[in-house]
Short mmCIF file of C-alpha atoms in Angstrom, two decimals:
data_model
loop_
_atom_site.label_atom_id
_atom_site.label_comp_id
_atom_site.label_asym_id
_atom_site.label_seq_id
_atom_site.Cartn_x
_atom_site.Cartn_y
_atom_site.Cartn_z
CA MET A 29 20.25 99.64 -9.25
CA ASP A 30 23.57 99.17 -10.86
CA PRO A 31 26.44 99.52 -8.46
CA ASP A 32 28.54 101.08 -11.14
CA GLY A 33 26.87 104.40 -10.72
CA LYS A 34 23.63 106.05 -11.58
CA ARG A 35 24.37 109.29 -13.27
CA GLU A 36 27.22 109.54 -15.74
CA LYS A 37 28.96 112.76 -16.65
CA ALA A 38 29.27 113.35 -20.33
CA GLU A 39 32.47 111.56 -21.24
CA ALA A 40 34.03 114.56 -22.86
CA ALA A 41 33.41 116.72 -19.84
CA SER A 42 35.84 114.67 -17.78
CA PHE A 43 38.62 115.80 -20.10
CA SER A 44 37.73 119.48 -20.35
CA LYS A 45 39.94 121.99 -18.61
CA GLY A 46 39.86 121.38 -14.90
CA GLY A 47 37.50 118.44 -15.07
CA ALA A 48 40.33 116.55 -16.72
CA GLU A 49 42.55 117.04 -13.73
CA LEU A 50 41.39 113.94 -11.93
CA PHE A 51 40.37 111.17 -14.25
CA SER A 52 36.90 109.81 -13.73
CA ARG A 53 35.89 106.21 -14.12
CA THR A 54 32.90 105.36 -16.26
CA PRO A 55 31.50 108.86 -15.92
CA ARG A 56 27.80 109.00 -15.14
CA LEU A 57 25.44 110.55 -17.69
CA SER A 58 22.53 112.42 -16.16
CA VAL A 59 20.04 112.31 -18.97
CA ALA A 60 17.76 114.61 -17.03
CA SER A 61 20.19 117.50 -17.31
CA ALA A 62 22.63 116.58 -20.04
CA ILE A 63 21.92 119.70 -22.05
CA ARG A 64 22.23 122.16 -19.20
CA GLY A 65 25.60 121.43 -17.68
CA ALA A 66 24.13 120.63 -14.28
CA ASN A 67 24.63 117.00 -15.15
CA ARG A 68 25.53 114.37 -12.65
CA ASN A 69 25.77 110.91 -14.18
CA GLY A 70 23.26 109.14 -15.25
CA SER A 71 27.17 106.18 -15.91
CA GLY A 72 26.44 106.50 -17.35
CA SER A 73 23.37 104.32 -17.70
CA GLY A 74 21.01 102.84 -15.22
CA ARG A 75 24.01 102.80 -12.98
CA ARG A 76 23.35 104.07 -9.54
CA SER A 77 27.43 104.27 -8.96
CA PRO A 78 27.51 105.54 -8.63
CA ARG A 79 30.17 106.63 -6.55
CA CYS A 80 29.59 110.73 1.57
CA THR A 81 30.22 112.23 4.47
CA ALA A 82 32.56 114.68 2.77
CA VAL A 83 29.45 116.77 2.59
CA LEU A 84 30.96 118.27 5.74
CA LEU A 85 33.90 119.47 3.66
CA LEU A 86 31.70 120.97 0.98
CA ALA A 87 29.34 122.47 3.55
CA ALA A 88 32.29 124.16 5.19
CA ILE A 89 33.51 125.51 1.88
CA THR A 90 30.03 126.67 0.94
CA SER A 91 29.22 128.33 4.26
CA GLY A 92 32.59 130.05 4.41
CA CYS A 93 32.47 131.26 0.87
CA THR A 94 28.83 132.09 0.20
CA MET A 95 29.82 135.60 -0.79
CA SER A 96 32.09 134.17 -3.49
CA MET A 97 29.10 132.89 -5.46
CA THR A 98 27.60 136.34 -5.82
CA GLY A 99 30.29 138.77 -4.79
CA ARG A 100 32.17 138.84 -8.08
CA GLN A 101 30.44 140.48 -11.01
CA PRO A 102 30.76 139.14 -14.57
CA GLN A 103 33.34 141.03 -16.57
CA ASP A 104 33.06 142.73 -19.92
CA GLY A 105 30.48 141.19 -22.26
CA GLU A 106 29.53 138.45 -19.82
CA GLY A 107 26.89 140.57 -18.19
CA ALA A 108 25.03 141.00 -21.47
CA GLY A 109 22.61 138.16 -20.89
CA ALA A 110 23.29 135.33 -23.29
CA PRO A 111 26.70 134.12 -22.14
CA LEU A 112 25.50 133.42 -18.60
CA GLN A 113 22.26 131.76 -19.62
CA GLY A 114 21.64 128.02 -19.71
CA ASN A 115 23.19 125.55 -22.07
CA ARG A 116 21.28 126.61 -25.20
CA GLY A 117 22.63 126.73 -28.72
CA ALA A 118 22.84 130.10 -30.44
CA ALA A 119 20.26 130.91 -33.04
CA GLY A 120 22.96 132.04 -35.39
CA ASN A 121 25.69 130.41 -37.41
CA ASP A 122 26.96 127.15 -35.88
CA ASP A 123 29.90 126.95 -38.25
CA GLU A 124 33.08 127.04 -36.21
CA GLU A 125 35.09 128.24 -39.20
CA GLY A 126 32.91 131.17 -40.30
CA GLY A 127 30.38 133.75 -39.14
CA ASP A 128 30.69 136.60 -36.71
CA PRO A 129 33.34 135.83 -34.03
CA HIS A 130 31.25 137.47 -31.30
CA GLN A 131 28.22 135.39 -32.23
CA ARG A 132 30.30 132.22 -32.33
CA SER A 133 31.94 133.04 -29.00
CA GLU A 134 28.53 133.59 -27.37
CA GLU A 135 27.32 130.24 -28.70
CA ALA A 136 30.48 128.54 -27.42
CA TYR A 137 30.07 130.12 -23.97
CA ARG A 138 26.41 129.11 -23.74
CA ASN A 139 27.35 125.52 -24.55
CA LYS A 140 30.22 125.59 -22.04
CA ARG A 141 32.98 125.44 -24.64
CA PHE A 142 34.97 127.96 -22.65
CA LEU A 143 38.32 127.46 -24.39
CA THR A 144 36.68 128.26 -27.73
CA ALA A 145 34.84 131.28 -26.32
CA PHE A 146 38.04 132.72 -24.84
CA HIS A 147 40.12 132.17 -27.98
CA LEU A 148 37.44 133.79 -30.17
CA ALA A 149 36.84 136.81 -27.91
CA PRO A 150 39.46 137.16 -25.15
CA ASP A 151 38.49 140.77 -24.39
CA ARG A 152 34.79 139.96 -24.15
CA TYR A 153 35.40 137.06 -21.73
CA ALA A 154 38.16 138.43 -19.55
CA SER A 155 37.04 136.18 -16.68
CA LEU A 156 38.19 133.19 -18.74
CA LYS A 157 41.78 134.42 -18.82
CA GLY A 158 44.11 131.61 -17.82
CA ILE A 159 41.61 128.83 -18.54
CA ASP A 160 44.07 127.43 -21.08
CA THR A 161 47.02 127.48 -18.69
CA PRO A 162 48.80 124.21 -17.72
CA SER A 163 47.95 122.86 -14.28
CA MET A 164 48.86 120.13 -11.81
CA THR A 165 46.50 118.44 -9.35
CA VAL A 166 46.85 116.16 -6.35
CA GLY A 167 43.97 114.61 -4.47
CA MET A 168 42.77 111.99 -2.02
CA ALA A 169 39.55 110.00 -1.95
CA TRP A 170 37.76 107.52 0.30
CA ARG A 171 34.99 105.11 -0.60
CA SER A 172 33.00 102.72 1.58
CA LYS A 173 30.55 100.14 0.21
CA SER A 174 28.49 97.97 2.51
CA GLY A 175 28.29 94.21 2.09
CA THR A 176 29.44 90.88 3.50
CA LYS A 177 32.84 90.91 5.17
CA GLY A 178 35.53 89.30 3.05
CA THR A 179 33.50 89.38 -0.18
CA SER A 180 31.15 92.19 -1.27
CA ARG A 181 32.18 94.76 1.34
CA LEU A 182 34.75 97.24 0.06
CA GLU A 183 36.79 100.00 1.66
CA GLN A 184 38.95 102.02 -0.74
CA TRP A 185 41.55 104.75 -0.22
CA SER A 186 43.00 106.57 -3.21
CA ALA A 187 45.77 109.07 -3.92
CA ILE A 188 45.54 110.82 -7.27
CA ALA A 189 47.93 113.03 -9.24
CA SER A 190 47.52 114.51 -12.71
CA ALA A 191 48.78 117.21 -15.03
CA SER A 192 47.03 118.85 -17.96
CA ALA A 193 47.91 121.30 -20.70
CA SER A 194 46.12 122.68 -23.73
CA ARG A 195 47.07 123.85 -27.19
CA GLY A 196 44.30 125.70 -28.96
CA GLU A 197 41.15 123.67 -28.32
CA ASP A 198 43.12 120.45 -27.64
CA VAL A 199 43.53 119.37 -24.00
CA PHE A 200 46.09 116.73 -22.96
CA ARG A 201 46.26 114.97 -19.60
CA LEU A 202 48.48 112.51 -17.73
CA GLY A 203 47.33 110.88 -14.51
CA VAL A 204 48.16 108.21 -11.96
CA HIS A 205 45.85 106.67 -9.38
CA VAL A 206 47.30 104.76 -6.40
CA LEU A 207 44.73 102.81 -4.41
CA SER A 208 44.33 100.36 -1.57
CA LEU A 209 41.37 97.99 -1.12
CA GLU A 210 40.12 96.03 1.86
CA SER A 211 37.07 93.79 2.33
CA GLY A 212 37.47 92.47 5.89
CA THR A 213 37.80 88.92 7.23
CA PRO A 214 35.33 86.37 5.79
CA ARG A 215 33.53 83.73 7.83
CA GLU A 216 35.05 80.25 7.82
CA ASP A 217 32.06 78.89 5.89
CA GLU A 218 31.87 81.77 3.38
CA ALA A 219 31.50 80.45 -0.19
CA ILE A 220 34.70 81.60 -1.94
CA GLY A 221 36.61 79.93 -4.79
CA SER A 222 36.04 76.48 -6.25
CA SER A 223 35.01 74.50 -3.14
CA GLU A 224 34.48 74.68 0.59
CA GLU A 225 38.01 73.40 1.27
CA ARG A 226 40.52 76.19 1.94
CA LEU A 227 44.20 75.50 1.46
CA PHE A 228 45.15 79.16 0.89
CA ARG A 229 44.21 82.35 2.68
CA PRO A 230 41.39 84.24 0.90
CA THR A 231 42.30 87.57 -0.69
CA THR A 232 40.92 90.41 1.42
CA ARG A 233 43.13 93.40 0.53
CA LEU A 234 45.21 95.10 -2.12
CA ASP A 235 48.01 97.48 -1.19
CA ALA A 236 49.29 100.25 -3.49
CA GLY A 237 47.61 99.31 -6.74
CA VAL A 238 48.77 101.70 -9.49
CA GLU A 239 46.61 102.80 -12.44
CA PRO A 240 48.25 105.11 -15.02
CA SER A 241 46.21 106.97 -17.63
CA VAL A 242 46.64 109.38 -20.53
CA GLY A 243 43.90 111.38 -22.21
CA TRP A 244 43.13 113.82 -25.03
CA TYR A 245 40.07 115.95 -25.69
CA ARG A 246 39.26 118.50 -28.40
CA GLU A 247 36.67 121.16 -27.71
CA GLY A 248 34.39 122.09 -30.59
CA ALA A 249 30.93 121.81 -32.11
CA VAL A 250 31.87 118.12 -32.31
CA SER A 251 34.11 117.20 -29.38
CA PRO A 252 36.05 113.91 -29.62
CA PHE A 253 37.91 112.43 -26.64
CA VAL A 254 40.16 109.45 -25.88
CA GLU A 255 41.51 108.07 -22.61
CA LEU A 256 43.75 105.01 -22.20
CA GLY A 257 45.03 103.32 -19.07
CA THR A 258 45.32 99.99 -17.29
CA THR A 259 43.72 98.14 -14.42
CA PRO A 260 45.87 98.10 -11.22
CA LEU A 261 49.42 97.03 -12.08
CA ASN A 262 50.08 94.93 -8.99
CA GLY A 263 46.79 93.11 -8.45
CA ILE A 264 46.39 89.37 -8.02
CA LEU A 265 46.05 89.04 -11.81
CA SER A 266 48.14 90.78 -14.46
CA PRO A 267 46.70 94.15 -15.58
CA THR A 268 44.67 94.65 -18.71
CA VAL A 269 43.96 97.70 -20.87
CA ARG A 270 41.09 100.01 -20.00
CA GLY A 271 39.89 103.23 -21.60
CA HIS A 272 37.14 104.98 -23.50
CA ALA A 273 36.69 107.04 -26.65
CA GLY A 274 33.82 108.92 -28.20
CA ALA A 275 32.42 112.28 -29.18
CA THR A 276 29.66 114.74 -28.34
CA GLY A 277 28.06 117.19 -30.73
CA ARG A 278 25.06 119.39 -31.45
CA LEU A 279 22.49 119.42 -34.24
CA GLY A 280 21.13 122.94 -34.50
CA ASP A 281 19.91 124.78 -31.44
CA ARG A 282 18.02 122.02 -29.66
CA ILE A 283 19.64 118.60 -30.07
CA GLU A 284 22.78 117.28 -28.42
CA LEU A 285 24.14 113.81 -29.25
CA SER A 286 26.83 111.67 -27.66
CA ALA A 287 28.35 108.29 -28.52
CA ASP A 288 31.23 106.39 -26.98
CA ALA A 289 32.86 103.00 -26.56
CA SER A 290 34.65 101.96 -23.39
CA ARG A 291 36.45 99.15 -21.61
CA GLU A 292 36.40 99.74 -17.86
CA SER A 293 36.96 97.89 -14.60
CA VAL A 294 33.96 96.77 -12.57
CA MET A 295 34.82 98.38 -9.24
CA GLU A 296 32.36 96.64 -6.93
CA SER A 297 34.57 94.18 -5.03
CA ILE A 298 38.18 93.06 -4.89
CA LEU A 299 37.15 90.03 -6.97
CA SER A 300 35.63 92.13 -9.76
CA TYR A 301 38.21 94.93 -9.59
CA THR A 302 41.62 93.23 -9.37
CA GLY A 303 40.87 89.52 -8.84
CA ILE A 304 41.35 87.18 -5.88
CA ILE A 305 43.03 83.84 -5.14
CA ASP A 306 40.95 80.66 -5.22
CA PRO A 307 41.53 79.39 -1.63
CA THR A 308 41.33 75.79 -2.89
CA THR A 309 43.81 75.89 -5.80
CA GLY A 310 45.79 79.10 -5.22
CA ARG A 311 45.05 80.30 -8.76
CA GLY A 312 43.75 83.81 -9.38
CA PHE A 313 40.37 84.58 -10.95
CA GLY A 314 38.18 87.65 -11.46
CA ARG A 315 39.39 91.11 -12.66
CA VAL A 316 36.18 91.83 -14.55
CA VAL A 317 36.01 94.51 -17.24
CA GLU A 318 32.99 95.72 -19.19
CA THR A 319 33.36 96.50 -22.89
CA ASP A 320 30.39 98.49 -24.09
CA GLY A 321 28.98 101.01 -26.50
CA LYS A 322 26.64 103.80 -25.48
CA GLY A 323 24.61 106.50 -27.16
CA SER A 324 22.63 109.39 -25.70
CA ALA A 325 20.56 112.30 -26.94
CA SER A 326 18.97 115.35 -25.35
CA TYR A 327 16.36 117.64 -26.86
CA SER A 328 15.37 121.14 -25.77
CA ILE A 329 11.60 121.16 -26.08
CA THR A 330 11.25 124.76 -24.90
CA GLU A 331 13.39 127.25 -23.01
CA ARG A 332 12.59 125.37 -19.79
CA TRP A 333 11.76 121.79 -20.78
CA ASP A 334 14.33 119.19 -21.85
CA ALA A 335 13.99 115.49 -22.68
CA ALA A 336 16.85 113.01 -22.76
CA ALA A 337 17.51 109.33 -23.44
CA MET A 338 20.43 106.91 -23.17
CA ALA A 339 20.98 103.30 -24.22
CA SER A 340 24.00 101.02 -23.80
CA LEU A 341 25.00 97.46 -24.60
CA GLY A 342 28.06 95.73 -23.20
CA VAL A 343 29.60 92.46 -22.09
CA ARG A 344 31.49 91.77 -18.87
CA THR A 345 34.41 89.37 -19.02
CA GLY A 346 37.09 88.20 -16.61
CA LYS A 347 39.63 85.50 -15.81
CA ASP A 348 37.71 82.24 -15.17
CA VAL A 349 34.50 84.27 -14.94
CA ALA A 350 31.47 83.60 -17.14
CA ASP A 351 30.76 86.26 -19.79
CA ASN A 352 27.72 88.39 -19.02
CA VAL A 353 25.80 90.63 -21.44
CA HIS A 354 24.63 93.90 -19.88
CA THR A 355 21.99 96.23 -21.33
CA ALA A 356 20.73 99.52 -19.91
CA ALA A 357 18.48 102.42 -20.89
CA GLU A 358 17.30 105.71 -19.37
CA LEU A 359 14.62 108.27 -20.10
CA SER A 360 14.09 111.60 -18.37
CA LEU A 361 12.24 114.87 -18.56
CA SER A 362 13.47 118.01 -16.79
CA TYR A 363 12.12 121.49 -16.12
CA ASP A 364 14.48 124.39 -15.42
CA LEU A 365 13.19 126.60 -12.60
CA LYS A 366 15.61 129.35 -13.72
CA LEU A 367 16.44 130.44 -10.19
CA PRO A 368 18.34 133.75 -10.03
CA LYS A 369 21.64 132.56 -8.50
CA PHE A 370 21.94 129.35 -10.54
CA ASP A 371 23.15 128.58 -14.04
CA SER A 372 20.50 125.85 -14.01
CA PHE A 373 18.21 124.21 -11.47
CA THR A 374 16.17 121.38 -12.98
CA VAL A 375 13.62 118.93 -11.64
CA GLY A 376 11.77 116.13 -13.39
CA PRO A 377 10.88 112.43 -13.62
CA GLU A 378 13.42 109.70 -14.43
CA TYR A 379 13.06 106.09 -15.54
CA SER A 380 15.83 103.55 -15.98
CA PHE A 381 16.08 99.87 -16.84
CA GLU A 382 18.92 97.40 -16.89
CA ARG A 383 19.47 93.69 -17.08
CA PHE A 384 22.22 91.07 -17.12
CA ASP A 385 21.99 87.67 -18.77
CA HIS A 386 23.29 85.93 -15.64
CA ASN A 387 23.49 86.55 -11.91
CA GLN A 388 27.24 86.93 -11.24
CA SER A 389 27.02 88.29 -7.70
CA GLY A 390 28.66 85.24 -6.08
CA PHE A 391 32.33 84.86 -5.09
CA THR A 392 32.88 81.27 -6.17
CA LEU A 393 34.84 80.23 -9.27
CA GLY A 394 32.95 81.33 -12.39
CA ASN A 395 31.26 84.27 -10.66
CA GLY A 396 32.37 87.91 -10.92
CA GLY A 397 31.46 89.38 -7.54
CA TYR A 398 29.25 92.19 -8.87
CA TYR A 399 25.56 93.00 -8.63
CA SER A 400 23.87 91.74 -11.80
CA PRO A 401 20.05 91.57 -11.68
CA GLN A 402 18.10 89.86 -14.43
CA SER A 403 15.86 92.92 -14.46
CA LEU A 404 15.84 96.24 -12.64
CA HIS A 405 13.26 98.97 -13.19
CA ARG A 406 13.58 102.30 -11.42
CA ILE A 407 11.44 105.44 -11.36
CA GLY A 408 12.41 108.57 -9.52
CA ILE A 409 12.55 112.35 -9.35
CA GLY A 410 15.81 113.98 -10.35
CA VAL A 411 16.91 117.38 -9.04
CA ASN A 412 20.07 118.78 -10.62
CA PHE A 413 21.67 122.18 -10.09
CA LEU A 414 24.70 124.21 -11.10
CA SER A 415 25.65 127.55 -9.55
CA LEU A 416 26.62 130.54 -11.69
CA GLU A 417 29.74 130.32 -13.83
CA ALA A 418 32.73 132.67 -13.58
CA ARG A 419 32.76 132.87 -9.78
CA ASP A 420 35.26 132.07 -7.05
CA LEU A 421 33.02 129.17 -5.95
CA VAL A 422 31.19 126.89 -8.38
CA VAL A 423 28.94 124.14 -6.97
CA ARG A 424 27.13 121.34 -8.78
CA GLY A 425 24.84 118.72 -7.31
CA SER A 426 22.03 116.24 -7.71
CA VAL A 427 19.45 114.46 -5.58
CA SER A 428 17.42 111.51 -6.81
CA PRO A 429 14.93 109.68 -4.58
CA GLY A 430 13.24 106.78 -6.30
CA TRP A 431 11.61 103.36 -6.22
CA GLN A 432 12.96 100.19 -7.79
CA HIS A 433 11.79 96.70 -8.65
CA SER A 434 14.49 94.08 -9.19
CA ARG A 435 14.77 90.36 -9.84
CA GLU A 436 17.88 88.22 -9.35
CA GLY A 437 17.89 84.65 -10.64
CA GLY A 438 19.07 81.77 -8.47
CA VAL A 439 22.51 80.28 -9.22
CA PRO A 440 24.60 77.30 -7.98
CA VAL A 441 26.71 78.17 -4.94
CA PHE A 442 29.70 76.34 -6.48
CA PRO A 443 29.10 76.22 -10.27
CA SER A 444 31.94 73.69 -10.77
CA SER A 445 30.48 71.23 -8.23
CA GLU A 446 27.49 69.12 -9.29
CA GLY A 447 26.34 68.54 -5.71
CA SER A 448 26.37 72.24 -4.83
CA GLY A 449 23.28 73.94 -3.48
CA ARG A 450 21.51 76.75 -5.30
CA THR A 451 20.58 80.26 -4.21
CA ALA A 452 16.93 81.28 -4.38
CA THR A 453 15.50 83.74 -6.89
CA ALA A 454 15.10 87.14 -5.22
CA ARG A 455 12.55 89.85 -6.03
CA LYS A 456 12.60 93.23 -4.31
CA ASP A 457 10.43 96.34 -4.36
CA SER A 458 11.87 99.16 -2.30
CA PRO A 459 12.88 102.83 -2.19
CA ASP A 460 16.37 104.08 -2.97
CA PHE A 461 18.21 107.37 -2.79
CA ASP A 462 21.21 108.89 -4.52
CA SER A 463 22.80 112.31 -3.97
CA GLU A 464 26.01 114.00 -4.96
CA VAL A 465 27.62 117.42 -4.53
CA ASP A 466 30.93 118.55 -6.02
CA ALA A 467 32.53 121.97 -6.04
CA VAL A 468 35.66 123.99 -6.72
CA TYR A 469 36.81 127.11 -4.83
CA ARG A 470 39.46 129.62 -5.92
CA LEU A 471 41.89 130.05 -3.03
CA THR A 472 44.23 132.43 -4.90
CA ASP A 473 44.96 133.33 -8.51
CA HIS A 474 46.95 130.09 -8.85
CA TRP A 475 45.48 127.67 -6.29
CA SER A 476 42.03 126.07 -6.16
CA LEU A 477 40.42 123.53 -3.84
CA GLY A 478 38.01 120.89 -5.11
CA GLY A 479 35.78 118.40 -3.36
CA LEU A 480 33.12 115.77 -3.92
CA ALA A 481 30.63 114.00 -1.64
CA HIS A 482 28.40 111.12 -2.72
CA VAL A 483 25.76 109.18 -0.76
CA GLU A 484 23.84 106.21 -2.12
CA ARG A 485 21.31 104.02 -0.33
CA SER A 486 19.64 101.03 -1.97
CA PRO A 487 18.33 97.56 -1.08
CA GLN A 488 21.53 96.04 -2.47
CA PHE A 489 24.08 98.16 -0.60
CA ASN A 490 24.88 101.57 0.81
CA GLU A 491 27.82 103.57 -0.44
CA LEU A 492 29.70 106.68 0.67
CA PHE A 493 32.38 108.56 -1.25
CA ALA A 494 34.44 111.62 -0.31
CA GLY A 495 37.21 113.29 -2.27
CA ILE A 496 39.34 116.42 -1.98
CA SER A 497 41.86 117.90 -4.42
CA LEU A 498 44.29 120.80 -4.66
CA ARG A 499 45.23 122.25 -8.04
CA PHE A 500 47.99 124.64 -9.06
CA SER A 501 47.52 126.64 -12.27
CA PHE A 502 50.68 128.03 -13.84
CA GLY A 503 48.75 131.04 -15.13
CA ALA A 504 46.63 133.35 -12.99
CA ARG A 505 42.86 132.69 -12.84
CA SER A 506 40.45 135.47 -11.85
CA SER A 507 37.45 133.12 -11.62
CA LEU A 508 36.44 129.48 -12.09
CA MET A 509 34.01 127.59 -14.32
CA SER A 510 32.08 124.33 -14.00
CA THR A 511 34.74 122.65 -16.14
CA ASP A 512 37.21 123.36 -13.32
CA ILE A 513 35.30 121.06 -10.96
CA PRO A 514 37.60 118.03 -10.55
CA ALA A 515 36.49 114.54 -11.50
CA PHE A 516 37.32 111.61 -9.22
CA PRO A 517 37.60 107.85 -9.86
CA LEU A 518 34.13 107.45 -8.42
CA HIS A 519 33.07 104.17 -10.03
#
C-alpha cells in the first residue's frame, strides 16, 4: 500500500467550482468509479493515501439533514430523467460549438460539467443558478499517521484559505495552506542522520509552514487544468516548486480519458515532506518530491458496468536522498446498483500494483523516510457512492476492504558507513482497509459547510484524517452539486 493515498480524484475535479476551494494534494483516482462521479481516489495510483474520526462530524450533518437529500425537488427540466442520471455521455452531438443547445446542456449535465450546462440552458437548470459566482473558503484539517516516535510518526494540523472565481467555463483559484508537523521524541539509539553520534537535536516538528498555490481549470469536452505552488516556505530546507497539469476528455459516449504530469511533495514524514537536520553534521537533508506522469481510462461497457485502468511512472528525488523510480498501475470493474436516492452506487473488484527501485523507508542520510516496497500487490472490493445532485446536502464516499502482499528489500542502516548493519528483507501478507466520506451542506443561500473523514488501516501504518470548511458564495445558491464538495490537502 502506498502511503500517498489509494484513490485519486480526477485532477480536474479538484479545480471545478467548489471542489477548487480547498486545493487537494495528489488527488486520488478511483478507477472503479471514474466515469460516474462517485470517485474517490484511486492518487491517484496504487496509493492507499490516502489521506478519521471526523466521521462524527459528517454523521451529525447527515443525521440532522437527512430531509435535505430528498426534500428539495429538481427544478425545471431537471426532473425529465436524463440530467439526473449517471455520468453517461449523450447519444447526440458532442460538439461543444454546434448542435441543439438543450441536447448539449443535457450531455454537459450528465457528465457533471455544470458550468457548461447552466450557461447553455439557464432556465432549464435553475438549480444551478449561482454556480459561477465567486466564493471564499476557510477550513481546518487534522491528520494522524502511526509510526515510530521521532521518525515515521506524523501529526499534522492545517489551516486553509482559498478564493475562486469563474469567467465563462474558466475557473481561477488562489489558495494558502498553513501547517504544523510533529513526530514526537525519538529514542536515543534511533538511527537518524549520518551516524550514531548526535551533536545536534533531531528535527521533530515544523511550526507554521506556508504553502501558496494558484490554479486554473477550463470546463469542456476536453478539460485542461494547471496548478502551481511550492513546498512549505519555512521548512528545514529551502522550498521547491510543486504543481500538476493535465486534461480529461471523452471519446464518444463510453470512453473517458485523462492524462497529467505532476511534481508533488511526499507527505509521509517530516523528513520526506520538509526535510530534517542531520544530528551529526547539522546539515539538512530530505524534502522529497515525486515527478511523474499518469494516464487513465474508463469505459462504459453497459448502462451498469464500467471498467477502468490507470498507470503511472515517476521518480522521487530529494536533498542528499537517493533517486527512486516509482511505478504503479490499477485495474477495476464496477457495477452500478442504481439505487433510488443516489446519483451512483457502485461495487466491484479492484487490483493494484506498485513498486520502487529502492527501499527508502529509513531516516539515515541517503534515505527519504517514506514507504517504498519493491513490490506491492493488492486485491479488494471497492464500494463508491454519490448522493443525488442539486440538493441541500450532497454526500460522497467509498469503502475498500482488501488483501495485500508486499516485499521490502533490506538496506544498510547507515548507507554512508561501511561497517553499518543491514535491515532484513520483509515480506507481508495481510488485510487492509480504506474508507472515506466527504460532504457539503447548504446552510443558507450564501453559506455552506463542508467536511471530510478518512480512515486507513494497513500493515505499514494506520492513518486518520478529518477536515471541516466554511464557504461564502457572493451569489445566492438554491442547491449544491458534487463539485461543491471541498477538496483538502489529504496526501
